[in-house]
Amino acid sequence: MKILVCEDDFMMLKTIEHKLLREGYEVELAQDGKIAFELLRENQYDFVITDLLMPYSTGLEIIDLIRNQLKQTIPIIVLSKVGMEKTVLQAFDMGTDDYIVKPFSPNELSMRIKRLIASGR
């Protein structure tokens, strides 16, 4: 399973990468929205994990690209320090499958990925 992780915090990005690689996933990284857009247009992914606030584009713009422009139904998890109800609901309305408020443990992220895969997302 090929996962794209979009996160501008380098330490968070590497922590997520380490956990996912240990679990046997193929992982590609994007440290800003511009790189994420390029990778999404050029490659096929089975899963996307994206930070909400990044340089050059937001996680919401990435959801829009995946759902409305590329017409893909792959699972998406949004990561964010923002846990306000309005923001969370907007992300779900745009098509995210899960929303995790930072800080979180790598084990929590792993469990949520497995849950989405098991549910057929």
Tab-separated table of N, CA and C in Angstrom:
chain	number	residue	atom	x	y	z
A	1	MET	N	0.853	-1.176	0.000
A	1	MET	CA	0.000	0.000	0.000
A	1	MET	C	0.897	1.237	0.000
A	2	LYS	N	0.605	2.138	-0.928
A	2	LYS	CA	1.408	3.347	-1.103
A	2	LYS	C	0.689	4.542	-0.468
A	3	ILE	N	1.370	5.189	0.499
A	3	ILE	CA	0.785	6.298	1.248
A	3	ILE	C	1.578	7.571	0.998
A	4	LEU	N	0.864	8.659	0.696
A	4	LEU	CA	1.479	9.979	0.600
A	4	LEU	C	1.231	10.704	1.911
A	5	VAL	N	2.306	11.204	2.523
A	5	VAL	CA	2.210	11.976	3.760
A	5	VAL	C	2.609	13.413	3.455
A	6	CYS	N	1.689	14.349	3.696
A	6	CYS	CA	1.901	15.773	3.447
A	6	CYS	C	1.938	16.484	4.796
A	7	GLU	N	3.111	16.953	5.183
A	7	GLU	CA	3.288	17.550	6.512
A	7	GLU	C	4.493	18.480	6.465
A	8	ASP	N	4.316	19.734	6.914
A	8	ASP	CA	5.419	20.688	6.847
A	8	ASP	C	6.342	20.639	8.055
A	9	ASP	N	5.927	20.026	9.149
A	9	ASP	CA	6.780	19.884	10.332
A	9	ASP	C	7.694	18.677	10.101
A	10	PHE	N	8.990	18.946	9.918
A	10	PHE	CA	9.933	17.898	9.540
A	10	PHE	C	9.962	16.754	10.549
A	11	MET	N	9.991	17.074	11.836
A	11	MET	CA	10.049	16.017	12.851
A	11	MET	C	8.783	15.151	12.820
A	12	MET	N	7.636	15.784	12.661
A	12	MET	CA	6.372	15.039	12.565
A	12	MET	C	6.382	14.165	11.314
A	13	LEU	N	6.851	14.723	10.205
A	13	LEU	CA	6.920	13.995	8.941
A	13	LEU	C	7.776	12.739	9.086
A	14	LYS	N	8.945	12.886	9.696
A	14	LYS	CA	9.856	11.754	9.859
A	14	LYS	C	9.308	10.724	10.850
A	15	THR	N	8.617	11.192	11.892
A	15	THR	CA	8.006	10.274	12.860
A	15	THR	C	6.942	9.418	12.182
A	16	ILE	N	6.101	10.066	11.388
A	16	ILE	CA	5.055	9.332	10.666
A	16	ILE	C	5.683	8.366	9.667
A	17	GLU	N	6.675	8.851	8.923
A	17	GLU	CA	7.346	7.989	7.944
A	17	GLU	C	7.926	6.752	8.625
A	18	HIS	N	8.626	6.943	9.724
A	18	HIS	CA	9.253	5.829	10.440
A	18	HIS	C	8.209	4.787	10.856
A	19	LYS	N	7.113	5.245	11.425
A	19	LYS	CA	6.053	4.336	11.881
A	19	LYS	C	5.446	3.561	10.707
A	20	LEU	N	5.147	4.270	9.624
A	20	LEU	CA	4.509	3.612	8.479
A	20	LEU	C	5.447	2.630	7.784
A	21	LEU	N	6.721	2.984	7.665
A	21	LEU	CA	7.689	2.064	7.065
A	21	LEU	C	7.822	0.801	7.912
A	22	ARG	N	7.851	0.951	9.229
A	22	ARG	CA	7.947	-0.207	10.127
A	22	ARG	C	6.735	-1.122	9.991
A	23	GLU	N	5.609	-0.550	9.581
A	23	GLU	CA	4.391	-1.351	9.422
A	23	GLU	C	4.259	-1.924	8.010
A	24	GLY	N	5.249	-1.672	7.163
A	24	GLY	CA	5.267	-2.290	5.850
A	24	GLY	C	4.654	-1.488	4.717
A	25	TYR	N	4.310	-0.234	4.981
A	25	TYR	CA	3.740	0.607	3.935
A	25	TYR	C	4.846	1.235	3.092
A	26	GLU	N	4.538	1.493	1.834
A	26	GLU	CA	5.408	2.293	0.975
A	26	GLU	C	5.011	3.748	1.211
A	27	VAL	N	5.991	4.612	1.481
A	27	VAL	CA	5.691	5.980	1.896
A	27	VAL	C	6.412	6.986	1.008
A	28	GLU	N	5.669	8.004	0.568
A	28	GLU	CA	6.269	9.160	-0.102
A	28	GLU	C	5.916	10.394	0.713
A	29	LEU	N	6.824	11.374	0.705
A	29	LEU	CA	6.692	12.544	1.564
A	29	LEU	C	6.594	13.832	0.769
A	30	ALA	N	5.762	14.743	1.272
A	30	ALA	CA	5.653	16.094	0.710
A	30	ALA	C	5.685	17.067	1.880
A	31	GLN	N	6.667	17.965	1.873
A	31	GLN	CA	6.808	18.888	2.996
A	31	GLN	C	6.069	20.206	2.775
A	32	ASP	N	5.419	20.352	1.629
A	32	ASP	CA	4.562	21.521	1.411
A	32	ASP	C	3.489	21.169	0.384
A	33	GLY	N	2.517	22.062	0.256
A	33	GLY	CA	1.389	21.799	-0.626
A	33	GLY	C	1.751	21.721	-2.095
A	34	LYS	N	2.746	22.482	-2.510
A	34	LYS	CA	3.161	22.468	-3.919
A	34	LYS	C	3.698	21.089	-4.305
A	35	ILE	N	4.552	20.547	-3.456
A	35	ILE	CA	5.097	19.213	-3.715
A	35	ILE	C	3.975	18.176	-3.683
A	36	ALA	N	3.061	18.317	-2.729
A	36	ALA	CA	1.934	17.384	-2.630
A	36	ALA	C	1.112	17.383	-3.912
A	37	PHE	N	0.801	18.574	-4.434
A	37	PHE	CA	0.027	18.670	-5.675
A	37	PHE	C	0.756	17.971	-6.815
A	38	GLU	N	2.066	18.213	-6.942
A	38	GLU	CA	2.848	17.589	-8.016
A	38	GLU	C	2.823	16.065	-7.889
A	39	LEU	N	3.062	15.565	-6.681
A	39	LEU	CA	3.079	14.118	-6.479
A	39	LEU	C	1.716	13.494	-6.753
A	40	LEU	N	0.655	14.144	-6.313
A	40	LEU	CA	-0.693	13.608	-6.540
A	40	LEU	C	-1.057	13.574	-8.016
A	41	ARG	N	-0.585	14.534	-8.772
A	41	ARG	CA	-0.879	14.560	-10.213
A	41	ARG	C	-0.054	13.537	-10.989
A	42	GLU	N	1.127	13.194	-10.468
A	42	GLU	CA	2.050	12.327	-11.202
A	42	GLU	C	2.006	10.862	-10.770
A	43	ASN	N	1.421	10.572	-9.609
A	43	ASN	CA	1.474	9.222	-9.044
A	43	ASN	C	0.102	8.765	-8.573
A	44	GLN	N	-0.006	7.466	-8.374
A	44	GLN	CA	-1.214	6.880	-7.795
A	44	GLN	C	-0.906	6.481	-6.353
A	45	TYR	N	-1.783	6.854	-5.449
A	45	TYR	CA	-1.627	6.500	-4.038
A	45	TYR	C	-2.853	5.735	-3.572
A	46	ASP	N	-2.636	4.917	-2.548
A	46	ASP	CA	-3.732	4.166	-1.951
A	46	ASP	C	-4.329	4.896	-0.755
A	47	PHE	N	-3.593	5.906	-0.259
A	47	PHE	CA	-3.984	6.575	0.982
A	47	PHE	C	-3.235	7.903	1.045
A	48	VAL	N	-3.878	8.937	1.585
A	48	VAL	CA	-3.214	10.231	1.775
A	48	VAL	C	-3.429	10.697	3.209
A	49	ILE	N	-2.341	11.139	3.820
A	49	ILE	CA	-2.381	11.768	5.139
A	49	ILE	C	-1.870	13.184	4.932
A	50	THR	N	-2.667	14.186	5.306
A	50	THR	CA	-2.257	15.563	5.061
A	50	THR	C	-2.472	16.461	6.267
A	51	ASP	N	-1.495	17.313	6.496
A	51	ASP	CA	-1.631	18.371	7.486
A	51	ASP	C	-2.642	19.374	6.940
A	52	LEU	N	-3.326	20.061	7.823
A	52	LEU	CA	-4.308	21.050	7.388
A	52	LEU	C	-3.637	22.335	6.916
A	53	LEU	N	-2.629	22.800	7.653
A	53	LEU	CA	-1.982	24.074	7.334
A	53	LEU	C	-0.537	23.838	6.922
A	54	MET	N	-0.258	24.100	5.644
A	54	MET	CA	1.089	23.934	5.098
A	54	MET	C	1.397	25.102	4.178
A	55	PRO	N	2.667	25.320	3.880
A	55	PRO	CA	3.007	26.340	2.885
A	55	PRO	C	2.459	25.971	1.503
A	56	TYR	N	2.071	26.953	0.756
A	56	TYR	CA	1.643	26.877	-0.652
A	56	TYR	C	0.237	26.338	-0.884
A	57	SER	N	-0.289	25.513	-0.008
A	57	SER	CA	-1.689	25.092	-0.106
A	57	SER	C	-2.093	24.427	1.201
A	58	THR	N	-3.374	24.355	1.430
A	58	THR	CA	-3.876	23.762	2.670
A	58	THR	C	-4.295	22.317	2.442
A	59	GLY	N	-4.514	21.634	3.542
A	59	GLY	CA	-5.046	20.280	3.455
A	59	GLY	C	-6.403	20.245	2.781
A	60	LEU	N	-7.192	21.308	2.978
A	60	LEU	CA	-8.502	21.372	2.322
A	60	LEU	C	-8.342	21.461	0.807
A	61	GLU	N	-7.335	22.181	0.348
A	61	GLU	CA	-7.079	22.259	-1.100
A	61	GLU	C	-6.607	20.916	-1.638
A	62	ILE	N	-5.875	20.180	-0.829
A	62	ILE	CA	-5.441	18.843	-1.238
A	62	ILE	C	-6.647	17.905	-1.333
A	63	ILE	N	-7.553	17.991	-0.363
A	63	ILE	CA	-8.788	17.191	-0.436
A	63	ILE	C	-9.556	17.537	-1.710
A	64	ASP	N	-9.679	18.827	-1.996
A	64	ASP	CA	-10.390	19.265	-3.202
A	64	ASP	C	-9.735	18.699	-4.459
A	65	LEU	N	-8.416	18.742	-4.527
A	65	LEU	CA	-7.704	18.184	-5.681
A	65	LEU	C	-8.028	16.699	-5.840
A	66	ILE	N	-7.932	15.952	-4.750
A	66	ILE	CA	-8.159	14.509	-4.811
A	66	ILE	C	-9.601	14.183	-5.188
A	67	ARG	N	-10.546	14.800	-4.517
A	67	ARG	CA	-11.960	14.452	-4.700
A	67	ARG	C	-12.583	15.059	-5.953
A	68	ASN	N	-12.307	16.327	-6.230
A	68	ASN	CA	-13.028	17.036	-7.294
A	68	ASN	C	-12.276	17.150	-8.612
A	69	GLN	N	-10.960	17.220	-8.568
A	69	GLN	CA	-10.209	17.341	-9.817
A	69	GLN	C	-9.718	15.981	-10.311
A	70	LEU	N	-9.115	15.204	-9.413
A	70	LEU	CA	-8.619	13.885	-9.804
A	70	LEU	C	-9.701	12.807	-9.716
A	71	LYS	N	-10.819	13.129	-9.061
A	71	LYS	CA	-11.969	12.220	-8.927
A	71	LYS	C	-11.584	10.890	-8.282
A	72	GLN	N	-10.723	10.951	-7.276
A	72	GLN	CA	-10.288	9.744	-6.584
A	72	GLN	C	-11.053	9.569	-5.277
A	73	THR	N	-11.257	8.319	-4.908
A	73	THR	CA	-11.988	8.002	-3.681
A	73	THR	C	-11.080	7.397	-2.612
A	74	ILE	N	-9.774	7.567	-2.757
A	74	ILE	CA	-8.836	7.004	-1.787
A	74	ILE	C	-9.071	7.603	-0.403
A	75	PRO	N	-8.749	6.845	0.653
A	75	PRO	CA	-8.916	7.375	2.003
A	75	PRO	C	-7.978	8.557	2.269
A	76	ILE	N	-8.497	9.528	3.012
A	76	ILE	CA	-7.730	10.716	3.394
A	76	ILE	C	-7.883	10.919	4.896
A	77	ILE	N	-6.754	11.129	5.573
A	77	ILE	CA	-6.763	11.532	6.977
A	77	ILE	C	-6.146	12.920	7.061
A	78	VAL	N	-6.829	13.833	7.734
A	78	VAL	CA	-6.317	15.183	7.966
A	78	VAL	C	-5.713	15.237	9.363
A	79	LEU	N	-4.530	15.850	9.454
A	79	LEU	CA	-3.865	16.100	10.730
A	79	LEU	C	-3.885	17.599	10.973
A	80	SER	N	-4.175	18.017	12.205
A	80	SER	CA	-4.212	19.455	12.450
A	80	SER	C	-4.111	19.788	13.925
A	81	LYS	N	-3.525	20.943	14.196
A	81	LYS	CA	-3.550	21.501	15.548
A	81	LYS	C	-4.893	22.172	15.797
A	82	VAL	N	-5.647	22.403	14.725
A	82	VAL	CA	-6.940	23.080	14.803
A	82	VAL	C	-8.038	22.046	15.021
A	83	GLY	N	-8.678	22.119	16.181
A	83	GLY	CA	-9.741	21.175	16.482
A	83	GLY	C	-11.105	21.835	16.571
A	84	MET	N	-11.208	23.048	16.028
A	84	MET	CA	-12.490	23.756	16.078
A	84	MET	C	-13.529	23.008	15.251
A	85	GLU	N	-14.733	22.934	15.785
A	85	GLU	CA	-15.798	22.168	15.140
A	85	GLU	C	-16.022	22.596	13.690
A	86	LYS	N	-16.019	23.885	13.422
A	86	LYS	CA	-16.260	24.381	12.060
A	86	LYS	C	-15.228	23.827	11.080
A	87	THR	N	-13.960	23.824	11.487
A	87	THR	CA	-12.886	23.335	10.619
A	87	THR	C	-13.001	21.833	10.406
A	88	VAL	N	-13.270	21.110	11.473
A	88	VAL	CA	-13.416	19.654	11.376
A	88	VAL	C	-14.575	19.298	10.446
A	89	LEU	N	-15.713	19.956	10.634
A	89	LEU	CA	-16.881	19.685	9.789
A	89	LEU	C	-16.621	20.044	8.331
A	90	GLN	N	-15.894	21.131	8.098
A	90	GLN	CA	-15.564	21.516	6.724
A	90	GLN	C	-14.710	20.439	6.058
A	91	ALA	N	-13.731	19.917	6.788
A	91	ALA	CA	-12.876	18.864	6.229
A	91	ALA	C	-13.698	17.622	5.882
A	92	PHE	N	-14.611	17.223	6.773
A	92	PHE	CA	-15.456	16.060	6.485
A	92	PHE	C	-16.400	16.344	5.325
A	93	ASP	N	-16.936	17.542	5.277
A	93	ASP	CA	-17.835	17.921	4.186
A	93	ASP	C	-17.125	17.873	2.835
A	94	MET	N	-15.834	18.196	2.831
A	94	MET	CA	-15.065	18.190	1.582
A	94	MET	C	-14.610	16.789	1.183
A	95	GLY	N	-14.697	15.830	2.112
A	95	GLY	CA	-14.390	14.461	1.726
A	95	GLY	C	-13.312	13.748	2.506
A	96	THR	N	-12.824	14.328	3.601
A	96	THR	CA	-11.853	13.571	4.388
A	96	THR	C	-12.553	12.405	5.070
A	97	ASP	N	-11.801	11.365	5.341
A	97	ASP	CA	-12.356	10.183	5.992
A	97	ASP	C	-12.113	10.179	7.496
A	98	ASP	N	-11.108	10.915	7.934
A	98	ASP	CA	-10.811	10.997	9.361
A	98	ASP	C	-10.060	12.295	9.624
A	99	TYR	N	-10.078	12.721	10.881
A	99	TYR	CA	-9.473	13.993	11.285
A	99	TYR	C	-8.829	13.756	12.642
A	100	ILE	N	-7.529	13.977	12.726
A	100	ILE	CA	-6.796	13.755	13.969
A	100	ILE	C	-6.227	15.087	14.446
A	101	VAL	N	-6.521	15.427	15.691
A	101	VAL	CA	-6.005	16.666	16.270
A	101	VAL	C	-4.641	16.384	16.901
A	102	LYS	N	-3.658	17.230	16.562
A	102	LYS	CA	-2.317	17.129	17.137
A	102	LYS	C	-2.336	17.699	18.551
A	103	PRO	N	-1.513	17.166	19.429
A	103	PRO	CA	-0.594	16.048	19.221
A	103	PRO	C	-1.333	14.706	19.276
A	104	PHE	N	-0.749	13.719	18.624
A	104	PHE	CA	-1.306	12.365	18.609
A	104	PHE	C	-0.140	11.392	18.618
A	105	SER	N	-0.417	10.157	18.930
A	105	SER	CA	0.650	9.159	18.933
A	105	SER	C	0.701	8.465	17.574
A	106	PRO	N	1.883	8.024	17.166
A	106	PRO	CA	1.981	7.256	15.926
A	106	PRO	C	1.103	6.004	15.954
A	107	ASN	N	0.927	5.417	17.135
A	107	ASN	CA	0.066	4.236	17.248
A	107	ASN	C	-1.387	4.576	16.947
A	108	GLU	N	-1.834	5.761	17.362
A	108	GLU	CA	-3.204	6.186	17.050
A	108	GLU	C	-3.383	6.330	15.544
A	109	LEU	N	-2.421	6.959	14.888
A	109	LEU	CA	-2.501	7.121	13.437
A	109	LEU	C	-2.545	5.757	12.759
A	110	SER	N	-1.677	4.854	13.179
A	110	SER	CA	-1.638	3.513	12.604
A	110	SER	C	-2.976	2.796	12.762
A	111	MET	N	-3.572	2.906	13.940
A	111	MET	CA	-4.860	2.266	14.195
A	111	MET	C	-5.938	2.847	13.288
A	112	ARG	N	-5.927	4.144	13.091
A	112	ARG	CA	-6.947	4.776	12.245
A	112	ARG	C	-6.772	4.385	10.774
A	113	ILE	N	-5.531	4.263	10.326
A	113	ILE	CA	-5.272	3.802	8.959
A	113	ILE	C	-5.834	2.389	8.786
A	114	LYS	N	-5.497	1.511	9.714
A	114	LYS	CA	-5.964	0.122	9.637
A	114	LYS	C	-7.488	0.047	9.669
A	115	ARG	N	-8.118	0.886	10.481
A	115	ARG	CA	-9.583	0.898	10.571
A	115	ARG	C	-10.198	1.300	9.235
A	116	LEU	N	-9.634	2.327	8.598
A	116	LEU	CA	-10.168	2.763	7.301
A	116	LEU	C	-9.963	1.695	6.228
A	117	ILE	N	-8.813	1.054	6.239
A	117	ILE	CA	-8.553	-0.013	5.268
A	117	ILE	C	-9.535	-1.168	5.484
A	118	ALA	N	-9.728	-1.559	6.737
A	118	ALA	CA	-10.639	-2.668	7.055
A	118	ALA	C	-12.084	-2.355	6.679
A	119	SER	N	-12.443	-1.078	6.726
A	119	SER	CA	-13.823	-0.696	6.399
A	119	SER	C	-14.067	-0.624	4.890
A	120	GLY	N	-12.996	-0.857	4.124
A	120	GLY	CA	-13.147	-0.816	2.675
A	120	GLY	C	-12.930	0.552	2.075
A	121	ARG	N	-12.506	1.493	2.873
A	121	ARG	CA	-12.200	2.825	2.348
A	121	ARG	C	-10.864	2.725	1.714
